Coordinates of C-alpha atoms and ligand atoms in Angstrom, one line a residue:
Chain F
M1 CA 211.8 138.1 197.2
M2 CA 213.7 138.3 200.5
D3 CA 213.2 134.6 201.0
M4 CA 214.6 133.9 197.5
L5 CA 217.6 136.1 198.3
R6 CA 218.2 134.3 201.6
Q7 CA 218.0 131.0 199.9
Y8 CA 220.5 132.1 197.2
L9 CA 222.9 133.4 199.8
S10 CA 223.1 130.0 201.5
F11 CA 224.8 128.6 198.4
P12 CA 228.5 128.5 198.7
F13 CA 229.1 129.6 195.1
V14 CA 227.0 132.8 195.7
Q15 CA 229.0 133.5 198.8
Y16 CA 232.2 133.1 196.9
A17 CA 230.9 135.3 194.2
L18 CA 230.1 138.1 196.7
V19 CA 233.4 137.9 198.5
V20 CA 235.5 137.8 195.4
G21 CA 233.3 140.4 193.7
V22 CA 233.7 142.8 196.6
L23 CA 237.5 142.3 196.7
I24 CA 237.9 142.8 193.0
A25 CA 235.7 145.9 192.9
L26 CA 237.8 147.3 195.8
C27 CA 241.1 146.7 193.9
S28 CA 240.0 148.0 190.6
S29 CA 238.8 151.3 192.0
L30 CA 242.0 152.1 193.9
L31 CA 244.1 152.8 190.8
G32 CA 241.3 154.4 188.8
V33 CA 242.4 157.9 189.6
T34 CA 246.0 157.2 188.6
L35 CA 244.9 155.4 185.5
V36 CA 242.7 158.3 184.3
L37 CA 245.1 161.1 185.2
K38 CA 248.3 159.5 184.1
R39 CA 246.8 158.7 180.7
F40 CA 247.4 155.1 181.5
S41 CA 243.9 154.2 180.5
F42 CA 245.2 153.2 177.1
I43 CA 247.4 150.6 178.7
G44 CA 244.4 149.3 180.7
D45 CA 242.4 148.9 177.6
G46 CA 245.2 147.2 175.6
L47 CA 245.9 144.9 178.5
S48 CA 242.3 143.7 178.8
H49 CA 242.6 142.5 175.2
V50 CA 245.9 140.8 175.9
A51 CA 244.2 139.0 178.8
F52 CA 241.5 137.8 176.4
G53 CA 244.1 136.4 174.0
A54 CA 246.0 134.7 176.9
M55 CA 242.7 133.3 178.2
A56 CA 242.1 131.7 174.8
V57 CA 245.5 130.2 174.7
A58 CA 245.0 128.8 178.2
G59 CA 241.6 127.3 177.1
V60 CA 243.3 125.7 174.1
L61 CA 246.0 124.2 176.3
H62 CA 243.3 122.9 178.7
L63 CA 245.0 124.4 181.7
T64 CA 243.2 123.6 184.9
N65 CA 243.9 127.0 186.4
D66 CA 244.1 129.5 183.6
M67 CA 244.8 132.5 185.8
L68 CA 248.3 131.1 186.4
F69 CA 249.0 131.5 182.7
V70 CA 247.0 134.6 182.0
L71 CA 248.5 136.6 184.9
P72 CA 252.2 136.3 183.9
M73 CA 251.4 137.0 180.2
T74 CA 249.4 140.1 181.1
V75 CA 252.1 141.4 183.4
L76 CA 254.7 140.8 180.8
C77 CA 252.7 142.8 178.2
A78 CA 252.2 145.6 180.8
I79 CA 255.9 146.0 181.1
L80 CA 256.4 145.9 177.3
L81 CA 253.7 148.5 176.7
L82 CA 255.1 150.8 179.3
R83 CA 258.6 150.6 177.8
T84 CA 257.4 151.3 174.3
G85 CA 254.9 153.9 175.4
Q86 CA 257.7 155.9 177.0
N87 CA 259.8 156.2 173.9
T88 CA 257.6 158.4 171.7
K89 CA 254.0 159.1 172.0
I90 CA 252.8 158.1 168.6
K91 CA 254.8 154.9 168.4
G92 CA 253.6 153.9 171.8
D93 CA 250.0 154.3 170.9
A94 CA 250.5 152.3 167.7
A95 CA 252.2 149.6 169.7
V96 CA 249.3 149.4 172.1
A97 CA 246.8 149.1 169.3
M98 CA 248.9 146.4 167.5
I99 CA 249.3 144.3 170.6
S100 CA 245.8 144.6 171.8
V101 CA 244.0 144.0 168.5
G102 CA 246.5 141.3 167.6
A103 CA 245.8 139.5 170.9
L104 CA 242.1 139.7 170.3
A105 CA 242.3 138.3 166.8
M106 CA 244.8 135.6 167.7
G107 CA 242.7 134.6 170.7
Y108 CA 239.5 134.2 168.6
L109 CA 241.4 132.4 165.9
L110 CA 242.9 129.9 168.3
L111 CA 239.6 129.3 169.9
N112 CA 238.0 128.6 166.6
L113 CA 240.7 126.2 165.4
F114 CA 241.3 124.2 168.5
S115 CA 238.3 124.5 170.8
T116 CA 236.6 121.2 171.6
S117 CA 233.7 123.0 173.1
S118 CA 230.3 122.7 171.4
N119 CA 229.3 126.2 172.3
L120 CA 232.2 128.3 171.0
S121 CA 230.4 131.6 170.8
G122 CA 229.1 131.1 174.3
D123 CA 232.6 130.6 175.5
V124 CA 233.8 133.7 173.7
C125 CA 230.9 135.7 175.1
T126 CA 231.8 134.6 178.6
T127 CA 235.4 135.6 178.3
L128 CA 234.4 139.0 176.8
F129 CA 231.5 139.9 179.0
G130 CA 232.1 137.6 182.0
S131 CA 228.5 136.5 182.0
T132 CA 228.8 133.7 184.5
S133 CA 232.5 133.1 185.4
I134 CA 232.2 134.7 188.8
L135 CA 229.6 132.1 189.7
T136 CA 231.6 129.2 188.6
L137 CA 234.9 129.8 190.4
T138 CA 236.6 126.8 191.9
Q139 CA 237.8 127.0 195.4
A140 CA 241.4 127.4 194.3
E141 CA 240.5 130.3 192.1
V142 CA 238.7 131.9 194.9
W143 CA 241.8 131.7 197.1
L144 CA 244.0 133.0 194.3
C145 CA 241.6 136.0 193.9
V146 CA 241.6 136.7 197.6
G147 CA 245.4 136.5 197.8
L148 CA 246.0 138.7 194.8
S149 CA 243.5 141.3 195.8
S150 CA 244.9 141.5 199.3
A151 CA 248.3 142.0 197.8
V152 CA 247.0 144.8 195.6
V153 CA 245.4 146.6 198.5
V154 CA 248.5 146.2 200.7
I155 CA 250.8 147.5 198.0
F156 CA 248.5 150.4 197.3
L157 CA 248.4 151.4 201.0
L158 CA 252.2 151.1 201.4
F159 CA 252.9 153.2 198.3
Y160 CA 250.0 155.5 198.6
N161 CA 252.1 158.6 199.1
K162 CA 254.6 157.8 196.4
I163 CA 251.8 156.9 193.9
F164 CA 250.3 160.3 194.6
A165 CA 253.6 162.1 194.1
V166 CA 254.3 160.3 190.9
T167 CA 250.8 160.8 189.5
F168 CA 250.6 164.4 190.5
D169 CA 254.0 165.7 189.2
E170 CA 256.5 163.2 187.7
D171 CA 259.2 165.8 187.1
F172 CA 259.1 167.1 190.6
A173 CA 259.2 163.6 191.9
R174 CA 262.2 162.8 189.7
A175 CA 264.0 165.9 190.8
C176 CA 263.5 164.8 194.4
G177 CA 265.2 161.6 193.7
T178 CA 262.1 159.4 193.7
R179 CA 262.6 156.5 191.4
V180 CA 259.7 157.4 189.1
E181 CA 260.5 154.6 186.6
A182 CA 260.3 151.9 189.3
Y183 CA 257.0 153.3 190.5
N184 CA 255.5 153.5 187.0
L185 CA 256.5 149.8 186.6
L186 CA 254.9 148.9 189.9
I187 CA 251.7 150.8 188.8
A188 CA 251.7 149.0 185.5
I189 CA 252.1 145.6 187.1
V190 CA 249.4 146.2 189.6
I191 CA 247.1 147.3 186.8
A192 CA 247.8 144.1 185.0
V193 CA 247.0 142.1 188.1
I194 CA 243.8 144.0 188.6
I195 CA 242.8 143.4 185.0
V196 CA 243.3 139.7 185.3
L197 CA 241.3 139.7 188.5
A198 CA 238.5 141.8 187.1
M199 CA 238.2 139.6 184.1
N200 CA 236.5 137.0 186.4
L201 CA 234.0 139.6 187.4
V202 CA 233.0 141.5 184.3
G203 CA 234.9 139.9 181.4
S204 CA 237.7 141.5 179.4
L205 CA 235.7 144.0 177.4
L206 CA 234.1 145.7 180.5
I207 CA 237.2 145.9 182.7
S208 CA 237.9 149.5 181.9
A209 CA 234.4 150.5 183.0
L210 CA 235.0 148.8 186.4
I211 CA 238.2 150.7 186.8
I212 CA 237.3 154.1 185.5
F213 CA 233.6 154.7 186.4
P214 CA 234.0 154.8 190.2
A215 CA 237.0 157.2 190.0
M216 CA 235.2 159.5 187.6
S217 CA 232.1 159.5 189.8
A218 CA 234.1 160.3 192.9
M219 CA 235.9 163.1 191.1
R220 CA 232.6 164.8 190.6
L221 CA 232.1 165.3 194.3
F222 CA 235.5 165.2 196.0
R223 CA 238.4 167.6 195.8
S224 CA 241.2 165.7 197.6
F225 CA 243.1 162.7 196.3
R226 CA 242.3 160.9 199.5
G227 CA 238.6 161.7 199.4
V228 CA 238.4 160.6 195.8
T229 CA 240.2 157.3 196.5
V230 CA 238.1 156.5 199.6
C231 CA 234.9 157.4 197.8
S232 CA 235.6 155.5 194.7
A233 CA 236.5 152.4 196.7
A234 CA 233.3 152.6 198.7
L235 CA 231.3 153.3 195.6
S236 CA 232.9 150.5 193.6
V237 CA 232.2 147.9 196.3
T238 CA 228.6 149.1 196.7
C239 CA 227.9 148.9 193.0
A240 CA 229.5 145.5 192.7
L241 CA 227.4 144.1 195.6
L242 CA 224.2 145.6 194.2
G243 CA 225.1 144.4 190.7
I244 CA 225.7 140.8 191.8
L245 CA 222.5 140.7 193.9
I246 CA 220.4 142.2 191.1
S247 CA 221.9 139.8 188.5
I248 CA 221.2 136.8 190.8
L249 CA 217.6 137.8 191.4
G250 CA 216.9 139.0 187.9
G251 CA 219.0 136.4 186.1
T252 CA 220.9 139.1 184.2
P253 CA 224.6 138.8 183.2
V254 CA 226.7 139.7 186.2
G255 CA 229.3 141.9 184.4
S256 CA 227.1 144.2 182.5
T257 CA 224.7 144.5 185.5
I258 CA 227.6 145.7 187.6
V259 CA 228.7 148.2 185.0
A260 CA 225.1 149.4 184.6
V261 CA 224.9 150.1 188.3
D262 CA 228.3 151.9 188.0
I263 CA 226.8 154.1 185.2
A264 CA 223.8 154.8 187.3
A265 CA 226.0 155.9 190.2
F266 CA 228.0 158.1 187.8
L267 CA 224.8 159.8 186.7
I268 CA 223.6 160.3 190.2
F269 CA 226.9 161.8 191.3
S270 CA 226.9 164.1 188.3
V271 CA 223.4 165.4 189.2
I272 CA 224.5 165.9 192.8
A273 CA 227.6 167.8 191.7
W274 CA 225.5 170.0 189.4
L275 CA 223.0 170.7 192.1
T276 CA 225.6 171.6 194.7
R277 CA 227.4 173.9 192.3
K278 CA 224.1 175.6 191.5
A279 CA 223.3 176.0 195.2
G280 CA 226.8 177.0 196.2
Chain C
M1 CA 281.0 177.4 199.9
E2 CA 280.5 176.2 196.4
Q3 CA 277.2 174.3 196.0
L4 CA 277.1 173.7 192.3
Q5 CA 279.6 173.9 189.5
C6 CA 278.9 173.3 185.8
K7 CA 281.9 173.0 183.5
D8 CA 281.7 173.2 179.7
L9 CA 278.2 171.8 179.9
S10 CA 276.3 171.2 176.6
L11 CA 272.7 170.1 176.6
G12 CA 269.9 169.5 174.2
Y13 CA 267.4 166.9 172.9
E14 CA 268.2 163.7 171.2
G15 CA 271.8 164.5 170.6
R16 CA 271.1 168.0 169.1
A17 CA 272.7 170.6 171.3
V18 CA 270.5 173.6 172.3
L19 CA 273.3 175.2 174.4
S20 CA 277.0 174.4 174.7
G21 CA 279.9 175.7 176.6
V22 CA 278.0 176.6 179.7
N23 CA 280.3 177.4 182.6
F24 CA 279.1 178.7 185.9
S25 CA 279.1 178.0 189.6
V26 CA 276.8 178.8 192.5
S27 CA 277.8 179.3 196.1
A28 CA 275.7 179.1 199.2
G29 CA 273.5 182.2 199.5
D30 CA 273.8 183.3 195.9
Y31 CA 270.8 184.6 193.9
L32 CA 271.4 183.6 190.3
C33 CA 269.1 184.8 187.5
I34 CA 269.2 183.0 184.2
V35 CA 268.1 185.2 181.4
G36 CA 267.8 184.8 177.6
E37 CA 265.4 184.8 174.8
N38 CA 262.5 182.4 174.3
G39 CA 263.8 179.0 173.2
S40 CA 267.3 179.8 174.1
G41 CA 267.5 176.7 176.4
K42 CA 266.9 178.0 179.9
S43 CA 264.3 175.4 180.9
T44 CA 266.4 172.7 179.3
L45 CA 269.4 173.9 181.3
M46 CA 267.4 173.7 184.5
K47 CA 266.1 170.2 183.7
T48 CA 269.7 169.1 183.1
I49 CA 270.9 170.5 186.4
L50 CA 268.0 168.6 188.1
G51 CA 269.0 165.4 186.4
L52 CA 265.7 165.1 184.5
M53 CA 267.8 164.8 181.4
K54 CA 271.3 163.8 180.7
P55 CA 273.9 166.4 179.6
L56 CA 275.3 165.9 176.1
G57 CA 278.7 166.8 177.5
G58 CA 280.6 168.5 180.3
T59 CA 280.2 168.0 184.0
I60 CA 277.8 169.0 186.8
R61 CA 279.5 168.9 190.2
W62 CA 277.6 169.2 193.4
G63 CA 279.4 170.8 196.3
E64 CA 280.2 169.2 199.7
G65 CA 277.1 168.1 201.6
M66 CA 274.8 168.6 198.7
R67 CA 272.8 165.5 198.0
E68 CA 271.1 165.4 194.7
N69 CA 267.7 165.3 196.4
E70 CA 268.3 168.4 198.4
I71 CA 266.9 170.6 195.7
G72 CA 263.6 172.3 195.5
Y73 CA 262.1 172.8 192.1
L74 CA 259.4 175.0 190.8
P75 CA 258.6 174.0 187.2
Q76 CA 257.6 176.4 184.5
Q77 CA 254.4 174.6 183.7
T78 CA 253.2 172.0 186.0
A79 CA 252.0 169.0 184.0
V80 CA 249.1 169.0 186.4
Q81 CA 246.0 168.1 184.5
K82 CA 242.9 170.2 184.8
D83 CA 240.8 167.9 187.0
F84 CA 243.5 166.5 189.3
P85 CA 241.8 166.1 192.7
A86 CA 244.4 167.2 195.2
T87 CA 244.3 169.6 198.2
V88 CA 246.9 172.2 198.9
W89 CA 247.9 170.2 202.0
E90 CA 248.4 167.0 200.0
I91 CA 250.6 168.8 197.4
V92 CA 252.8 170.6 200.0
L93 CA 253.3 167.4 201.9
S94 CA 254.4 165.6 198.8
G95 CA 257.4 167.9 198.8
C96 CA 258.7 165.8 201.7
Q97 CA 258.8 162.7 199.5
S98 CA 262.6 162.5 199.4
R99 CA 262.8 162.6 203.2
T100 CA 260.8 159.4 203.8
G101 CA 263.2 157.0 202.3
R102 CA 261.7 153.5 202.8
R103 CA 259.2 154.6 205.3
P104 CA 255.7 154.5 203.6
F105 CA 254.1 157.3 205.5
Y106 CA 255.0 160.9 206.4
S107 CA 256.2 161.4 210.0
K108 CA 255.1 164.0 212.5
A109 CA 258.2 166.1 211.8
E110 CA 257.5 166.1 208.1
K111 CA 253.9 167.2 208.6
E112 CA 255.2 169.9 210.9
L113 CA 257.6 171.0 208.2
A114 CA 254.8 171.2 205.6
R115 CA 252.7 173.2 208.0
K116 CA 255.6 175.6 208.7
N117 CA 256.3 176.1 205.0
M118 CA 252.6 176.8 204.3
E119 CA 252.7 179.4 207.0
R120 CA 255.9 180.9 205.5
M121 CA 254.1 181.2 202.1
G122 CA 250.9 182.5 203.7
I123 CA 248.7 179.7 202.4
T124 CA 247.6 178.1 205.7
A125 CA 244.1 179.2 205.1
F126 CA 243.9 177.2 201.9
A127 CA 245.1 173.9 203.3
R128 CA 241.9 172.0 202.6
R129 CA 241.1 173.8 199.3
C130 CA 241.5 172.1 196.0
Y131 CA 244.6 173.2 194.1
R132 CA 243.0 173.7 190.8
Q133 CA 240.5 176.1 192.2
L134 CA 243.2 178.6 193.3
S135 CA 244.3 181.6 191.4
G136 CA 247.6 181.5 189.5
G137 CA 249.5 183.4 192.3
Q138 CA 248.1 181.2 195.0
Q139 CA 249.1 178.1 193.0
Q140 CA 252.7 179.4 192.6
R141 CA 252.9 179.9 196.4
V142 CA 251.7 176.3 196.9
L143 CA 254.3 175.0 194.6
L144 CA 256.9 177.1 196.3
A145 CA 255.9 175.7 199.7
R146 CA 256.2 172.2 198.2
A147 CA 259.7 173.1 196.9
L148 CA 260.7 174.4 200.3
C149 CA 259.7 171.0 201.9
A150 CA 262.3 169.4 199.7
T151 CA 265.2 171.6 200.6
Q152 CA 266.6 174.2 202.9
K153 CA 269.5 174.9 200.6
L154 CA 268.8 175.4 197.0
L155 CA 265.7 176.4 195.0
L156 CA 265.4 176.2 191.3
L157 CA 262.6 178.4 190.0
D158 CA 261.5 178.4 186.4
E159 CA 259.7 181.7 185.6
P160 CA 257.9 181.9 189.0
V161 CA 256.1 185.1 188.1
S162 CA 254.9 184.4 184.6
G163 CA 251.2 185.1 184.3
L164 CA 251.0 187.0 187.6
D165 CA 249.7 190.5 187.9
P166 CA 252.1 193.3 189.0
K167 CA 251.0 193.3 192.7
V168 CA 251.3 189.5 193.1
T169 CA 254.5 189.5 191.1
A170 CA 256.0 192.0 193.6
E171 CA 254.8 189.8 196.5
M172 CA 256.3 186.8 194.9
Y173 CA 259.7 188.6 194.5
D174 CA 259.5 189.6 198.1
L175 CA 258.9 186.0 199.2
I176 CA 261.8 184.8 197.2
Q177 CA 264.1 187.6 198.4
G178 CA 263.0 186.8 202.0
L179 CA 264.0 183.1 201.5
N180 CA 267.4 184.2 200.0
R181 CA 268.0 186.3 203.1
E182 CA 267.4 183.1 205.2
D183 CA 270.4 181.7 203.3
V184 CA 268.4 179.7 200.7
T185 CA 270.3 179.7 197.4
I186 CA 268.1 180.8 194.5
I187 CA 268.5 179.9 190.8
M188 CA 265.7 181.6 188.9
I189 CA 264.8 181.8 185.3
S190 CA 263.3 185.2 184.5
H191 CA 262.2 187.3 181.6
D192 CA 261.9 190.3 183.8
I193 CA 265.3 191.7 183.3
S194 CA 264.9 194.8 185.5
A195 CA 263.8 192.6 188.4
A196 CA 266.7 190.3 187.7
L197 CA 269.2 193.2 187.9
H198 CA 267.5 194.4 191.1
F199 CA 267.3 191.2 193.1
A200 CA 270.0 188.9 191.8
S201 CA 273.6 188.7 192.8
H202 CA 274.7 186.9 189.6
I203 CA 273.5 186.7 186.1
L204 CA 273.8 183.8 183.6
H205 CA 272.8 185.0 180.1
V206 CA 272.4 182.1 177.7
G207 CA 271.9 182.3 174.0
H208 CA 274.3 182.7 171.1
D209 CA 276.9 184.1 173.5
I210 CA 277.0 183.1 177.1
F211 CA 277.7 185.4 180.0
F212 CA 278.2 184.5 183.6
G213 CA 279.2 186.9 186.3
T214 CA 278.0 189.3 189.0
V215 CA 275.2 191.8 188.3
E216 CA 277.7 194.6 188.2
A217 CA 279.9 193.0 185.7
Y218 CA 276.9 192.1 183.6
Q219 CA 275.6 195.6 183.4
S220 CA 278.8 196.9 181.9
S221 CA 279.2 194.0 179.4
P222 CA 278.5 194.6 175.8
M223 CA 276.1 191.6 175.8
A224 CA 273.8 193.2 178.3
K225 CA 273.8 196.4 176.3
R226 CA 272.5 194.6 173.3
F227 CA 270.0 192.6 175.3
L228 CA 268.7 195.5 177.3
D229 CA 268.2 197.6 174.2
T230 CA 265.8 195.1 172.8
E231 CA 264.2 193.2 175.7
G232 CA 264.6 195.8 178.4
G233 CA 263.1 198.4 176.1
E234 CA 259.8 196.5 176.0
N235 CA 259.7 196.1 179.8
A236 CA 260.5 199.6 180.7
Ligands
LIG1 N1 261.0 168.0 174.5 C1 261.7 168.6 173.5 N2 262.2 167.9 172.5 C2 263.0 168.5 171.5 N3 263.3 169.8 171.6 C3 262.8 170.6 172.6 C4 262.0 170.0 173.6 N4 261.7 171.0 174.5 C5 262.2 172.1 174.0 N5 262.9 171.9 172.9 C6 263.7 172.9 172.1 O1 264.8 173.3 172.9 C7 265.0 174.7 172.8 C8 265.1 175.3 174.2 O2 263.9 175.1 174.9 P1 263.7 175.6 176.3 O3 262.3 175.2 176.8 O4 264.8 175.2 177.2 O5 263.7 177.2 176.1 P2 263.5 178.4 177.2 O6 264.7 179.2 177.2 O7 263.1 177.8 178.5 O8 262.3 179.2 176.6 P3 261.2 180.0 177.3 O9 261.7 181.4 177.6 O10 260.1 180.2 176.2 O11 260.7 179.2 178.5 C9 263.9 175.2 172.0 O12 264.4 175.5 170.7 C10 262.8 174.1 171.9 O13 262.2 174.1 170.6
LIG2 MG1 261.4 177.9 179.7

């Protein structure tokens, strides 16, 4: 088995997949805590559907690099959703539902009407569950992924303290003169970027799992914001690596394998938390 | 020196006024208590002063040398969710957020300030503890330390003693009075009218009628008589 692994690892597309997978996993875990605690998870979910719709449009238009189309569309929707979400709660939720389900339906419809591919349901399945896309990245896409994820990590590090302040207590931050709206916008844009990136790894339906599971696991064991952030980043990277390797060796779909490993980690962390609480 | 002056202020939600015709001013070193019934608009007034919401009319003028972000704020209810992972240290340090400007990280001086304020509030021992595992009184002291990191001049406290037992309440009042003696201006919302009369220098009574003046003037006003007969009767 080790030989087989070594042989696989010598293929460039496997190396790409590992590098990109690790970077995407790192990014997606960073904002997990903020997403969960700020009740932004609804935006994350809605955006992943928007990304699917945009992907379908890009497919129909035969764009060579569909990320260049999907990314601006998703960012735009992130801004729109944030704006409507701020008005009133119920209207915001309805807007998210409308946009996300609408994008899903239009995307599938477009694919059906215009697709020249002979394997339509296979294509749809790939977009939704990311079954092989991480293994078929072109070199340009790899570089785009590396660039975007580095940008996400740098932005997160630079604004770490402000993101904490805005997530923890928006009113206090506003009273201090922190430009809360600007930071919310920044967070929404970064989430949109992460979602488009993560689509390559796990497909649009499983993105939320990649973002939320590591944070939820880390929150079982750690009490500080920094501890949770560091732990969920490490955990997410580990799970992605494991998941990619398992899927290569076992021939399972990459996205769902990674999510399965994330779930396993969550269960393990929950048990450890339960044991330490019982012992303490 | 006048730090804050509100003239003919009216405030409310979505164009509907909750309070109107509010006139008062606060000078350095004052201890102003805002009293009034539940729902009379005290928290709304505080949020308007803080700039969290726009006034419907009237003006809020800040005195010489008061920048808008030189206010410390202790909210009535923190919107902190139940499982927020944050240590006491991280929260107190976040009070320095207006000092950093464009700098992404906290400086040594800011960390020192946070450490000093934790000591002032007697919570140094909890620095590494998780906020949500503290008692209500300890949590209030953490938030007070955070507010002190934001300001040396003016603290706005929205019911800082609600939900605390009598002993911890007395400690909290002592802490606040101590700060006031160090020349920190206090604006505090309180339902504890006897404590308000005891500690404050000025009273702002909001509701149907509005009173603003010194404690002595308040005690002899007809408005206080009515209020004390009902609310004060319960507390006594
Ligand atoms: N977000 C809101 N939207 C609309 N109306 C609101 C909102 N928050 C409060 N109100 C209304 O404004 C009025 C004043 O509320 P406020 O919270 O300022 O009262 P308060 O004096 O602080 O009361 P308490 O003593 O209970 O804290 C109330 O009638 C309340 O119903
Ligand atoms: Mg109130």
